Coordinates of N, CA and C in Angstrom, one line a residue:
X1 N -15.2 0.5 -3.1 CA -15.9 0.9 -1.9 C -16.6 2.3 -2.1
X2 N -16.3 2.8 -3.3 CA -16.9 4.4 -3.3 C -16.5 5.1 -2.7
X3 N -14.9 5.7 -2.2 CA -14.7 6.5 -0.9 C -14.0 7.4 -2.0
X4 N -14.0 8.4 -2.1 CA -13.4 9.6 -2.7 C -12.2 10.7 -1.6
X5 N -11.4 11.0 -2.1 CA -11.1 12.1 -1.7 C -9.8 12.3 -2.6
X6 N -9.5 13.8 -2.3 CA -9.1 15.0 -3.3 C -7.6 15.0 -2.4
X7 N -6.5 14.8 -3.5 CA -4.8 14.1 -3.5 C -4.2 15.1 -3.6
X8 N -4.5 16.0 -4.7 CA -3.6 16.8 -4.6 C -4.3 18.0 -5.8
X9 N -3.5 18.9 -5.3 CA -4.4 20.3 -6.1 C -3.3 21.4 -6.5
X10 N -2.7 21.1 -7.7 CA -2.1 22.5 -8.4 C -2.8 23.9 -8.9
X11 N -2.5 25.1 -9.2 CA -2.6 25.7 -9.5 C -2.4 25.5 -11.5
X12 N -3.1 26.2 -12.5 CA -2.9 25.7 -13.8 C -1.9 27.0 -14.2
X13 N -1.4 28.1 -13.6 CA -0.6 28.8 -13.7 C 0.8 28.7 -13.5
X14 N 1.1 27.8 -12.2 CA 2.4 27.1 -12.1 C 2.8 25.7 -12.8
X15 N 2.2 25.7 -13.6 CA 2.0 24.3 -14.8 C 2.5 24.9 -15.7
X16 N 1.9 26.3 -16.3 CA 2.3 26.6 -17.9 C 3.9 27.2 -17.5
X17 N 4.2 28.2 -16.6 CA 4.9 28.9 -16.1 C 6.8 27.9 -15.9
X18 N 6.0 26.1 -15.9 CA 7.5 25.6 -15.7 C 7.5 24.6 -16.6
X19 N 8.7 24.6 -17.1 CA 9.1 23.7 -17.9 C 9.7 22.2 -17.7
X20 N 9.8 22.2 -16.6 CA 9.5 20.6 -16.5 C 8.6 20.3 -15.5
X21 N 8.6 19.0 -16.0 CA 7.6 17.2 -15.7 C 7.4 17.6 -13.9
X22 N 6.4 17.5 -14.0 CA 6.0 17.5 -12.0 C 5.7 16.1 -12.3
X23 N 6.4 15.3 -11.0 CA 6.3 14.1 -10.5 C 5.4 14.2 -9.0
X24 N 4.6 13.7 -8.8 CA 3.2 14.1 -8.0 C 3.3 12.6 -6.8
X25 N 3.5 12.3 -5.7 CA 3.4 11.1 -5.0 C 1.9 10.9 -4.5
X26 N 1.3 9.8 -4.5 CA 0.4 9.3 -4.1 C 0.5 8.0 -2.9
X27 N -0.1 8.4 -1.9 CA 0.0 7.0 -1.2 C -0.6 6.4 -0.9
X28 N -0.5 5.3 -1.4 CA -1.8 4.6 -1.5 C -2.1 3.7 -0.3
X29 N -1.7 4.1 0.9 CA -1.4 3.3 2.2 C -2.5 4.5 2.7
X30 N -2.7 5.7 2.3 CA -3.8 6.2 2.9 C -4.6 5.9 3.9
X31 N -5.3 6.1 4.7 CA -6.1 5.3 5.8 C -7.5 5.8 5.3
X32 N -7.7 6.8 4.3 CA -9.1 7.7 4.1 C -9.3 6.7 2.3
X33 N -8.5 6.1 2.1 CA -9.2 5.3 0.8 C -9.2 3.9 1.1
X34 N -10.2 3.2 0.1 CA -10.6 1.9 0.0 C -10.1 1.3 -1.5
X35 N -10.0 0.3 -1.3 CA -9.6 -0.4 -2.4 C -10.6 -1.8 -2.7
X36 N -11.0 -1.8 -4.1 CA -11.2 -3.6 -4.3 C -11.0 -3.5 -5.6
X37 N -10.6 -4.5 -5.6 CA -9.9 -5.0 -7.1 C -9.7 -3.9 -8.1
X38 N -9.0 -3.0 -7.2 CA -8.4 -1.5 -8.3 C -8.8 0.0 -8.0
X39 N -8.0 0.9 -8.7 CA -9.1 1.9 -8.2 C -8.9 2.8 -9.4
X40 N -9.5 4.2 -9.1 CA -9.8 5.4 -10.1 C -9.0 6.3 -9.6
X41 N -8.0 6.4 -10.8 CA -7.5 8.5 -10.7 C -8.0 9.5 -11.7
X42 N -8.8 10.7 -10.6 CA -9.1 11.4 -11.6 C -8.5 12.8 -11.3
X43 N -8.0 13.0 -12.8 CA -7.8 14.2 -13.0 C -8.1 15.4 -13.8
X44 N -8.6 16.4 -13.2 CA -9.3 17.5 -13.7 C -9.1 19.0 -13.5
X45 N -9.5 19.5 -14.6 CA -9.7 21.2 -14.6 C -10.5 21.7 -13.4
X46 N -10.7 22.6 -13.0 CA -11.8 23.2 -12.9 C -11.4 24.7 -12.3
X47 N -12.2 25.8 -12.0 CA -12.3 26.6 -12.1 C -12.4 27.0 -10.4
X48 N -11.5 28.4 -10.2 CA -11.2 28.5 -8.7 C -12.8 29.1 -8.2
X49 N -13.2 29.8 -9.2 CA -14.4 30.5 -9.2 C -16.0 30.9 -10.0
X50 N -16.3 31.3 -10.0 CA -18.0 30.4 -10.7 C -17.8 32.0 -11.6
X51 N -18.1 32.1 -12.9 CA -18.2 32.8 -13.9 C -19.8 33.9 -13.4
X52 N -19.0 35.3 -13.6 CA -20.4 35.8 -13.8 C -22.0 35.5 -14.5
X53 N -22.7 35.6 -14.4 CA -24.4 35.3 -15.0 C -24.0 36.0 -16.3
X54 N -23.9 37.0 -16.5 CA -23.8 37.9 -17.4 C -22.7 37.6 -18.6
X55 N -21.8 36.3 -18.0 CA -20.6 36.1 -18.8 C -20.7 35.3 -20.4
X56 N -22.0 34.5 -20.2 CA -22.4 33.6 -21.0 C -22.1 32.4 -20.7
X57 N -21.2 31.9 -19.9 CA -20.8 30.9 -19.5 C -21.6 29.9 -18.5
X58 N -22.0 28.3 -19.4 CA -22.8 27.7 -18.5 C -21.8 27.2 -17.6
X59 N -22.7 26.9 -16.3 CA -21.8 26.9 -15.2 C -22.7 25.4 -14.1
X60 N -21.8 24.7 -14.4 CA -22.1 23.7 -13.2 C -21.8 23.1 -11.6
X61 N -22.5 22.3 -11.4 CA -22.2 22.9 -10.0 C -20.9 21.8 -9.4
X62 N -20.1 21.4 -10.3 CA -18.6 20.7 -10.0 C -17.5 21.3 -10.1
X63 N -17.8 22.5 -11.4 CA -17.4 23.4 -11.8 C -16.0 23.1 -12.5
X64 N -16.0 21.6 -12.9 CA -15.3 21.2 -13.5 C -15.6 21.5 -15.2
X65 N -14.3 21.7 -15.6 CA -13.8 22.1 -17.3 C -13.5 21.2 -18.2
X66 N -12.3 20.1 -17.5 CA -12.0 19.0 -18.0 C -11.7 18.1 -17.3
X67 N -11.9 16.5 -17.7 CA -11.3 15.8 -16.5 C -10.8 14.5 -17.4
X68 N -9.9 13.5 -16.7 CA -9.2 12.4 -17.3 C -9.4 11.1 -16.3
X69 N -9.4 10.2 -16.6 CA -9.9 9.2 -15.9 C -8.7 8.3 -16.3
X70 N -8.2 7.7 -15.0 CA -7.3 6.2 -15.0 C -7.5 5.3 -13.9
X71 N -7.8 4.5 -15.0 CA -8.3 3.8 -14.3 C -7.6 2.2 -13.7
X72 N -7.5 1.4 -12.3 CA -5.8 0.3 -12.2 C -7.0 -0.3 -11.7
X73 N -6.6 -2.0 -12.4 CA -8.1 -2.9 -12.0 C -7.5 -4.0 -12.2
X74 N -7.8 -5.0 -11.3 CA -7.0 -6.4 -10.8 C -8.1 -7.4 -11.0
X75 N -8.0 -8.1 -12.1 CA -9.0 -9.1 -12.7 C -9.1 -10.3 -11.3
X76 N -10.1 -10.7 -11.7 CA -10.4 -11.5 -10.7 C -10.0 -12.9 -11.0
X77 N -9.1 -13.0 -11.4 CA -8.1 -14.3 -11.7 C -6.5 -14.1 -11.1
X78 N -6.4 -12.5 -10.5 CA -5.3 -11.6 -9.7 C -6.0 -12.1 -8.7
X79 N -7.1 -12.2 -7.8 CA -7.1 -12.1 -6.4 C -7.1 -13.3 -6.0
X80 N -6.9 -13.3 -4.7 CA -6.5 -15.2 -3.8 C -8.1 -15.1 -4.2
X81 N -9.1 -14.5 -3.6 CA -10.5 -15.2 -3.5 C -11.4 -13.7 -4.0
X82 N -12.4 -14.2 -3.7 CA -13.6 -13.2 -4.2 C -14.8 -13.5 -2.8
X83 N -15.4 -12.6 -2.3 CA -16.6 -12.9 -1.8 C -17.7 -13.0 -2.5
X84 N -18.6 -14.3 -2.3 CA -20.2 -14.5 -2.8 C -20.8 -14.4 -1.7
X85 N -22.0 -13.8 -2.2 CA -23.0 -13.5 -1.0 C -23.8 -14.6 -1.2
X86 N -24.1 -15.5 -0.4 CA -25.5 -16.5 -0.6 C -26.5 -16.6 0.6
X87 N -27.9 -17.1 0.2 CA -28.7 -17.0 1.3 C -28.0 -18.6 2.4
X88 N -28.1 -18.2 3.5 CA -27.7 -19.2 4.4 C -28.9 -20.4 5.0
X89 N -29.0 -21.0 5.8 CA -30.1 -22.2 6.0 C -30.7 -21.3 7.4
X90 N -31.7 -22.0 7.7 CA -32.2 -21.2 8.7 C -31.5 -21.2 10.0
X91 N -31.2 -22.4 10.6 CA -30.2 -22.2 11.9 C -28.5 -21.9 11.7
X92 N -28.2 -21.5 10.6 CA -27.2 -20.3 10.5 C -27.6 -18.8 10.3
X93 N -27.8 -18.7 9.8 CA -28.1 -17.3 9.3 C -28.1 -16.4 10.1
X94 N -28.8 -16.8 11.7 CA -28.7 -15.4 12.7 C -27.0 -15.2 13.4
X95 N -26.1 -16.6 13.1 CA -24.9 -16.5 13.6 C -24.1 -16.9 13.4
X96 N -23.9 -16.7 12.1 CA -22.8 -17.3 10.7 C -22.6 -16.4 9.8
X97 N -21.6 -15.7 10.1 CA -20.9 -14.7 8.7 C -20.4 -15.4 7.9
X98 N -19.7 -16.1 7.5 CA -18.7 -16.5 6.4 C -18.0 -18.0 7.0
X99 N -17.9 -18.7 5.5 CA -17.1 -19.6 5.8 C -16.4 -20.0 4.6
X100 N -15.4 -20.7 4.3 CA -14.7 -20.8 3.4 C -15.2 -22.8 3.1
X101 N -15.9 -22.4 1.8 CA -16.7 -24.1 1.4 C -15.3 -24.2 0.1
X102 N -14.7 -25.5 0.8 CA -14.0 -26.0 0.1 C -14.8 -27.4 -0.8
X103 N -14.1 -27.2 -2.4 CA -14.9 -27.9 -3.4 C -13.4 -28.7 -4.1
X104 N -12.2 -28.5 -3.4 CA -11.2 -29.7 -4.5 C -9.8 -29.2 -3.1
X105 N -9.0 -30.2 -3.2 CA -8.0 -30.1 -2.5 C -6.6 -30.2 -3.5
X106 N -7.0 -30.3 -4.7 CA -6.1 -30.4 -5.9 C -5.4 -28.4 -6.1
X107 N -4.7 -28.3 -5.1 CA -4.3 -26.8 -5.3 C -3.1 -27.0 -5.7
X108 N -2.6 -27.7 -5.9 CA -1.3 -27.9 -7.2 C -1.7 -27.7 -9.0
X109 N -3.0 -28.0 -9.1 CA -3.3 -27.8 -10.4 C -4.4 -27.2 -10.9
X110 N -5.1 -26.7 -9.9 CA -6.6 -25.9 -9.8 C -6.7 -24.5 -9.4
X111 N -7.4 -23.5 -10.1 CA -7.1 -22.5 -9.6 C -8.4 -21.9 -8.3
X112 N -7.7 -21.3 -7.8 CA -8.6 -20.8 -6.6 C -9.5 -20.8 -6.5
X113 N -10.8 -20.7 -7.8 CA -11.8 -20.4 -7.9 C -12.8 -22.1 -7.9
X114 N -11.7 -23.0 -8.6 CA -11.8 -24.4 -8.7 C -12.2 -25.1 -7.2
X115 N -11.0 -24.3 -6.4 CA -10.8 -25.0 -5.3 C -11.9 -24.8 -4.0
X116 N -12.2 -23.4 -3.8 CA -13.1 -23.0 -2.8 C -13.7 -21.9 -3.7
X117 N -14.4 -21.5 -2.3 CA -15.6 -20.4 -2.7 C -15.4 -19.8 -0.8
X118 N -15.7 -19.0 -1.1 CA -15.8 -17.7 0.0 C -17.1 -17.4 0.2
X119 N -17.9 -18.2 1.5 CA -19.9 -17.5 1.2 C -19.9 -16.8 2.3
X120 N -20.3 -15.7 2.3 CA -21.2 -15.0 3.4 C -22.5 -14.5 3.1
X121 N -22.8 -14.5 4.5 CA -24.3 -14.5 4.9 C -25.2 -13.0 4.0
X122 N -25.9 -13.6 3.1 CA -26.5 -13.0 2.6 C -27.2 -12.2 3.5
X123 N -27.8 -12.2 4.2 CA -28.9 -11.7 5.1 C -28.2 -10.4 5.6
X124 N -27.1 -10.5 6.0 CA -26.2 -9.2 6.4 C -25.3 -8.6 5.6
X125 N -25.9 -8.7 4.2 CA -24.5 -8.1 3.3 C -24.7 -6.6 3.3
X126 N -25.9 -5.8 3.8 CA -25.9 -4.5 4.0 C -24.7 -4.1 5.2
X127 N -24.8 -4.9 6.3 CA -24.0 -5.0 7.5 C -22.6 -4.8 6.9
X128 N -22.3 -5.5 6.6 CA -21.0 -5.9 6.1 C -20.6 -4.9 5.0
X129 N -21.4 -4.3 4.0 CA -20.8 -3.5 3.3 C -20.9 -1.5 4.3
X130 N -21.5 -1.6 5.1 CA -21.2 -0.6 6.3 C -19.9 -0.3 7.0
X131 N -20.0 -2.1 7.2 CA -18.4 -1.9 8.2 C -17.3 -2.0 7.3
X132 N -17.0 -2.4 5.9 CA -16.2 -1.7 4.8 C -15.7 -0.6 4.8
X133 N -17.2 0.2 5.2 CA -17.0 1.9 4.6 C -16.7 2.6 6.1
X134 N -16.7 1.8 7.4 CA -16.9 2.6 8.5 C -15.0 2.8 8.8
X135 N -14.9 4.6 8.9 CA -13.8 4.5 9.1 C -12.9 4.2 10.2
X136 N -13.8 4.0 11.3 CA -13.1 3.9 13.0 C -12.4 2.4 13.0
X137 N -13.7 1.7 12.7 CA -13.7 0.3 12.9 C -13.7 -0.9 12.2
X138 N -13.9 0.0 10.7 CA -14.2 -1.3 9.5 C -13.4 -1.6 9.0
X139 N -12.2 -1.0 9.1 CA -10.8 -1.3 8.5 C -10.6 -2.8 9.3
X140 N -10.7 -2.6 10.8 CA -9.7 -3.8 11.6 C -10.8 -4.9 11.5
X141 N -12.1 -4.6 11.6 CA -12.7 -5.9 11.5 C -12.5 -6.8 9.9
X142 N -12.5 -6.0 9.0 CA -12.2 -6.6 7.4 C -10.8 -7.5 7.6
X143 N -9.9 -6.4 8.4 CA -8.8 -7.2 8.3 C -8.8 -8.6 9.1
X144 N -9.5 -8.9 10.3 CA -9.7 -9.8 10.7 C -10.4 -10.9 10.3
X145 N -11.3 -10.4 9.4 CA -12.4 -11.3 8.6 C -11.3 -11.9 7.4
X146 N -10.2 -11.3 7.3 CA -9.6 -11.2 6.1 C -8.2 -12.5 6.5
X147 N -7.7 -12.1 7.9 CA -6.8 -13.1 8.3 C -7.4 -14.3 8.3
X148 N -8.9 -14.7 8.5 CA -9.2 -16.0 9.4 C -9.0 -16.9 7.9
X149 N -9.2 -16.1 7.0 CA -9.8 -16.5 5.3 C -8.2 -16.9 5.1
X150 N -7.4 -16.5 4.9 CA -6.0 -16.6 4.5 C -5.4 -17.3 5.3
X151 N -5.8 -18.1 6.1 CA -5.0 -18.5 7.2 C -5.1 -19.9 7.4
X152 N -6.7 -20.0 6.8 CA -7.3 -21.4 6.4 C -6.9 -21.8 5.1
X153 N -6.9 -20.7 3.9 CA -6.1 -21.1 2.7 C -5.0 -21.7 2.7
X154 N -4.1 -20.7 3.1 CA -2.9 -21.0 3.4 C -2.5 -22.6 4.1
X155 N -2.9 -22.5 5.1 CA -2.7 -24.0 5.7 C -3.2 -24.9 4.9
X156 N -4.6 -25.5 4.6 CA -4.8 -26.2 3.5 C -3.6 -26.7 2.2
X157 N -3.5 -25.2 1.9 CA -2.9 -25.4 0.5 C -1.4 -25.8 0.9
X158 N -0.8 -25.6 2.1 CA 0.5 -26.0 2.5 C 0.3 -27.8 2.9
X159 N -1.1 -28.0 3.1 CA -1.3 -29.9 3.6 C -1.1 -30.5 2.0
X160 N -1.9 -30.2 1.2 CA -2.5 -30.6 -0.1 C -1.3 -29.9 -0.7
X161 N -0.3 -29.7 -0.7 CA 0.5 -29.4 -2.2 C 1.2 -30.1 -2.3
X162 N 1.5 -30.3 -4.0 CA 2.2 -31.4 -4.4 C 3.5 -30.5 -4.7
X163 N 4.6 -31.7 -3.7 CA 6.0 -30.8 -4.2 C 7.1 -31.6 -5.1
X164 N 6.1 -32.8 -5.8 CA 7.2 -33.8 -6.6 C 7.1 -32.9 -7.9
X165 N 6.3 -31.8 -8.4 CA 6.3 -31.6 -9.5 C 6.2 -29.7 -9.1
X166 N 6.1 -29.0 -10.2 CA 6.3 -27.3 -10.1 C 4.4 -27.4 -10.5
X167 N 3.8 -26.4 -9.5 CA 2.5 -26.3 -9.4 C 2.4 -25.3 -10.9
X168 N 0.9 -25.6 -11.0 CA 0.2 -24.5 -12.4 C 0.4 -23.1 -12.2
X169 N 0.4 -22.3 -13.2 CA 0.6 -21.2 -13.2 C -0.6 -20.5 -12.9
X170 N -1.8 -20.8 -13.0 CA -2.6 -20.1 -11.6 C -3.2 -20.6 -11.4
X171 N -2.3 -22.1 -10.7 CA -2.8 -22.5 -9.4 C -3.3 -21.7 -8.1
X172 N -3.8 -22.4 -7.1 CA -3.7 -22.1 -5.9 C -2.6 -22.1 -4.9
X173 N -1.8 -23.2 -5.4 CA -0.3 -23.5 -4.9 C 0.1 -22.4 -5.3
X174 N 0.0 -22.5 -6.8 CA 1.3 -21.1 -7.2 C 1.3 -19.4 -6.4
X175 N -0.1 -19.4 -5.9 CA -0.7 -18.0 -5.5 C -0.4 -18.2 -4.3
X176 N -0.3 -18.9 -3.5 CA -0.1 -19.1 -1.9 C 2.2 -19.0 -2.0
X177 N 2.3 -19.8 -3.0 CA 4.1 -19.5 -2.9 C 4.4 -18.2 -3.7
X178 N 4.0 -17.4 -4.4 CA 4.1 -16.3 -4.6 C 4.0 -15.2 -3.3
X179 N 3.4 -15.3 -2.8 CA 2.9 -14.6 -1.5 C 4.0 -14.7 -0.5
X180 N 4.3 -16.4 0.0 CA 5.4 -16.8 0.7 C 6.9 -16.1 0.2
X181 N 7.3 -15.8 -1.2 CA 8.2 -15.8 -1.7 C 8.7 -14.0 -1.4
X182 N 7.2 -13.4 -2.2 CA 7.5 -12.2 -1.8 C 7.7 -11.4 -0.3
X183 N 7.4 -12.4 0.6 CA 7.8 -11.8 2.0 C 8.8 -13.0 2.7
X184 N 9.6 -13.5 1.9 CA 11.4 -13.9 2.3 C 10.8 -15.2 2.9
X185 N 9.3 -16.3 2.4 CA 9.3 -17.2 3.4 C 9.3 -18.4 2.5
X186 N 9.6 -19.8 2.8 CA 9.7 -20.6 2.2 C 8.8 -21.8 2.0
X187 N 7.8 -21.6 1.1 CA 6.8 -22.3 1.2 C 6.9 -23.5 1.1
X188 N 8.1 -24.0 0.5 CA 8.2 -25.6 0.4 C 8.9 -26.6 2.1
X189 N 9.1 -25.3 2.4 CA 9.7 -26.1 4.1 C 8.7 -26.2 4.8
X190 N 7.7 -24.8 4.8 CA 6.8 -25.1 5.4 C 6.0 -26.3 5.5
X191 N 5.6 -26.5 3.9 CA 4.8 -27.9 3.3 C 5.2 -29.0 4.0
X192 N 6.6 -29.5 4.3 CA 7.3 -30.4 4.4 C 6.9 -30.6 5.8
X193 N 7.3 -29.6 6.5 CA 6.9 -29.8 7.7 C 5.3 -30.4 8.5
X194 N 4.0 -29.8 7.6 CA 2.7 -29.3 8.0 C 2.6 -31.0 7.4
X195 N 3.2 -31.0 6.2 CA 2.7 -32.8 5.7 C 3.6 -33.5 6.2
X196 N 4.6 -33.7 7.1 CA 5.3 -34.4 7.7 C 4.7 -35.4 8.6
X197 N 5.4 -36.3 9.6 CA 4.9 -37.4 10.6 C 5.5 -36.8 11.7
X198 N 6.2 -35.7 12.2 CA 6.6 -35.1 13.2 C 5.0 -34.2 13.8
X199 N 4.3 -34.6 14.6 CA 3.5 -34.2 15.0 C 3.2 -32.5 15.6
X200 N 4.5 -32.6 16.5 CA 4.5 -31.9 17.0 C 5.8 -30.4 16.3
X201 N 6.2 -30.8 15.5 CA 6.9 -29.8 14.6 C 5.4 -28.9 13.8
X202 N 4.3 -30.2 13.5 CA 3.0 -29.4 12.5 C 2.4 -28.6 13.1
X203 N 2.2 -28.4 14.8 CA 1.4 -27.0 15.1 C 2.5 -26.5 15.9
X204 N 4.1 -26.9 15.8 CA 4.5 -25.3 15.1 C 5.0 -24.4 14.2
X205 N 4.8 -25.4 13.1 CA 4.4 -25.1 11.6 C 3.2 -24.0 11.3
X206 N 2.4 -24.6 12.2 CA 0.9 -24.2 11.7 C 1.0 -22.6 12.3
X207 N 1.5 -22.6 14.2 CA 1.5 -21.8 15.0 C 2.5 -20.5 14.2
X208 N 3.4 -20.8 13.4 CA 4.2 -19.9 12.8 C 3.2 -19.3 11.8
X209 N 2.8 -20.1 11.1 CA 2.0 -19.7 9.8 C 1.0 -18.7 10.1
X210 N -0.1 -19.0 11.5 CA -0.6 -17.6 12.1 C -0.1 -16.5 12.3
X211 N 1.1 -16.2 12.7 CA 1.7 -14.8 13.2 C 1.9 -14.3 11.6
X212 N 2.5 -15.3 10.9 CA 3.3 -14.7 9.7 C 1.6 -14.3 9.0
X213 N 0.8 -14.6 9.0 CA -0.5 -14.3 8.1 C -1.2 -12.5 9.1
X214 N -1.0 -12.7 10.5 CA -1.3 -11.3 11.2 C -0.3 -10.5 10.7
X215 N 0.8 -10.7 10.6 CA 2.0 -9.4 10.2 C 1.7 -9.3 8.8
X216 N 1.2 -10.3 7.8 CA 1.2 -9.8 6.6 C -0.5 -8.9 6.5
X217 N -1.0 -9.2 7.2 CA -2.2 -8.2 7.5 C -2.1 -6.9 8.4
X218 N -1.2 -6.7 9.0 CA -0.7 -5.7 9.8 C -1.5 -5.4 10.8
X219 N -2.5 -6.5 11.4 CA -3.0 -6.7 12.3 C -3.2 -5.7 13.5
X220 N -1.9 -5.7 14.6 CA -1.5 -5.0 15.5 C -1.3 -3.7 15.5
X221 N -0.7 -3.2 14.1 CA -0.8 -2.1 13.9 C -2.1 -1.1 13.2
X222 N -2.8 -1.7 12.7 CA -4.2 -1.4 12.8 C -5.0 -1.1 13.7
X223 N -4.8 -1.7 14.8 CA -5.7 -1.7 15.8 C -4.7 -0.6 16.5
X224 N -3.3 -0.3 16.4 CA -3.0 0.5 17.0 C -3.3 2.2 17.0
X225 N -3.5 2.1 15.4 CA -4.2 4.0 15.2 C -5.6 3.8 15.3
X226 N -6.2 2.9 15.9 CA -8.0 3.7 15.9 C -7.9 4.2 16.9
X227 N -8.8 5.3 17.5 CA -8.6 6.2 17.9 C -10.2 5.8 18.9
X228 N -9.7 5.6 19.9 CA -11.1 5.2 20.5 C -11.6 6.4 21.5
X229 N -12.8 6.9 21.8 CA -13.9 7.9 22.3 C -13.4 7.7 23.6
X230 N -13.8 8.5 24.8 CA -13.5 8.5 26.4 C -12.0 8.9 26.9
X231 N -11.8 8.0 27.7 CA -9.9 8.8 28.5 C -9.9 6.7 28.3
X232 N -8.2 7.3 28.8 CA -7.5 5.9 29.1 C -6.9 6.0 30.3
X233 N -6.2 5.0 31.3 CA -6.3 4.7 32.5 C -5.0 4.4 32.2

């Protein structure tokens, strides 16, 4: 997303001066950074103050000396999906952001990329990469754009999975029960249930599966620190 900001700032005097390891925390829950598939730590010199004209010293205007770059990047075979931008048809396009174009229902043996595709509207992808970067409001709409997408995965892949056998290792199956697994839930009961003949156990299968997809997006609580203009009543 291109959003920068400055973590933390020593002194290079209390560095030489101690003999041990500074352990430095970062939080990467920040509300002032963005993330997509990774990000950049940079660490650098620089100078508290600009060198005299007279000193010899060229002098730029970052006023950096040295710097080190690290770089954390999640291949695109790590993420559930990816967005593609495509042009839309003419009676979509003024009122169609995104939809999820499924291409196989084989998510026991197909990987995510096999299985769907993620299109949004070309025509607004300026829009859309605004409300990314907007910090009031672009957080909670992403995340909302972000629940509807996971929520249709998720259910899909809970109708279509095969539980007579152990799904591929990057499957779509496998990436939807990883997910389940790491937040204490049981993807195969779910299954059981959503592909069941109990009709009415499946939307509240389904009905569970929503809440549990808002709390793993933190939904509520997003919308609870924006900070909105005027008085409240």
């Amino acid at each position: 997303m291109g959003i920068r900001k400055k973590i933390y700032e020593i002194r290079l005097a209390s560095l030489i001066n101690d003999s041990e390891n500074k352990r430095i925390g970062i939080d990467l829950k920040d509300d002032d950074l963005g993330f997509y598939l990774g990000f950049n730590l940079r660490c650098y010199l620089s100078k508290e103050k600009s060198d005299r004209p007279e000193s010899g010293y060229l002098w730029s205007k970052s006023q950096i000396i040295a710097e080190t770059l690290f770089e954390v990047k999640a291949t695109a075979s790590e993420a559930l999906f990816e967005i593609n931008y495509v042009q839309f048809s003419d009676d979509e396009k003024n009122d169609l952001l995104f939809f999820v174009d499924w291409r196989s229902f084989e998510v026991s043996n197909s990987s995510p990329t096999e299985c769907f595709e993620v299109r949004v509207n070309s025509d607004l992808k300026d829009q859309f990469k605004r409300l990314e970067n907007n910090k009031s409001f672009g957080e909670f709409c992403i995340r909302l754009i972000t629940d509807r997408i996971v929520s249709n995965l998720i259910e899909k892949t809970l109708r279509y999975a095969n539980l007579d056998k152990e799904p591929g290792d990057d499957s779509l199956h496998q990436k939807i029960k990883d997910i389940f697994s790491e937040n204490s839930q049981d993807f195969d009961e779910y299954a059981r249930r959503i592909q069941g003949d109990d009709l009415e156990d499946q939307l509240k299968a389904i009905s569970e599966i929503d809440r549990f997809v808002q709390r793993l997006g933190s939904i509520a609580s997003n919308l609870e620190k924006i900070k909105f203009g005027g008085y409240r009543k």
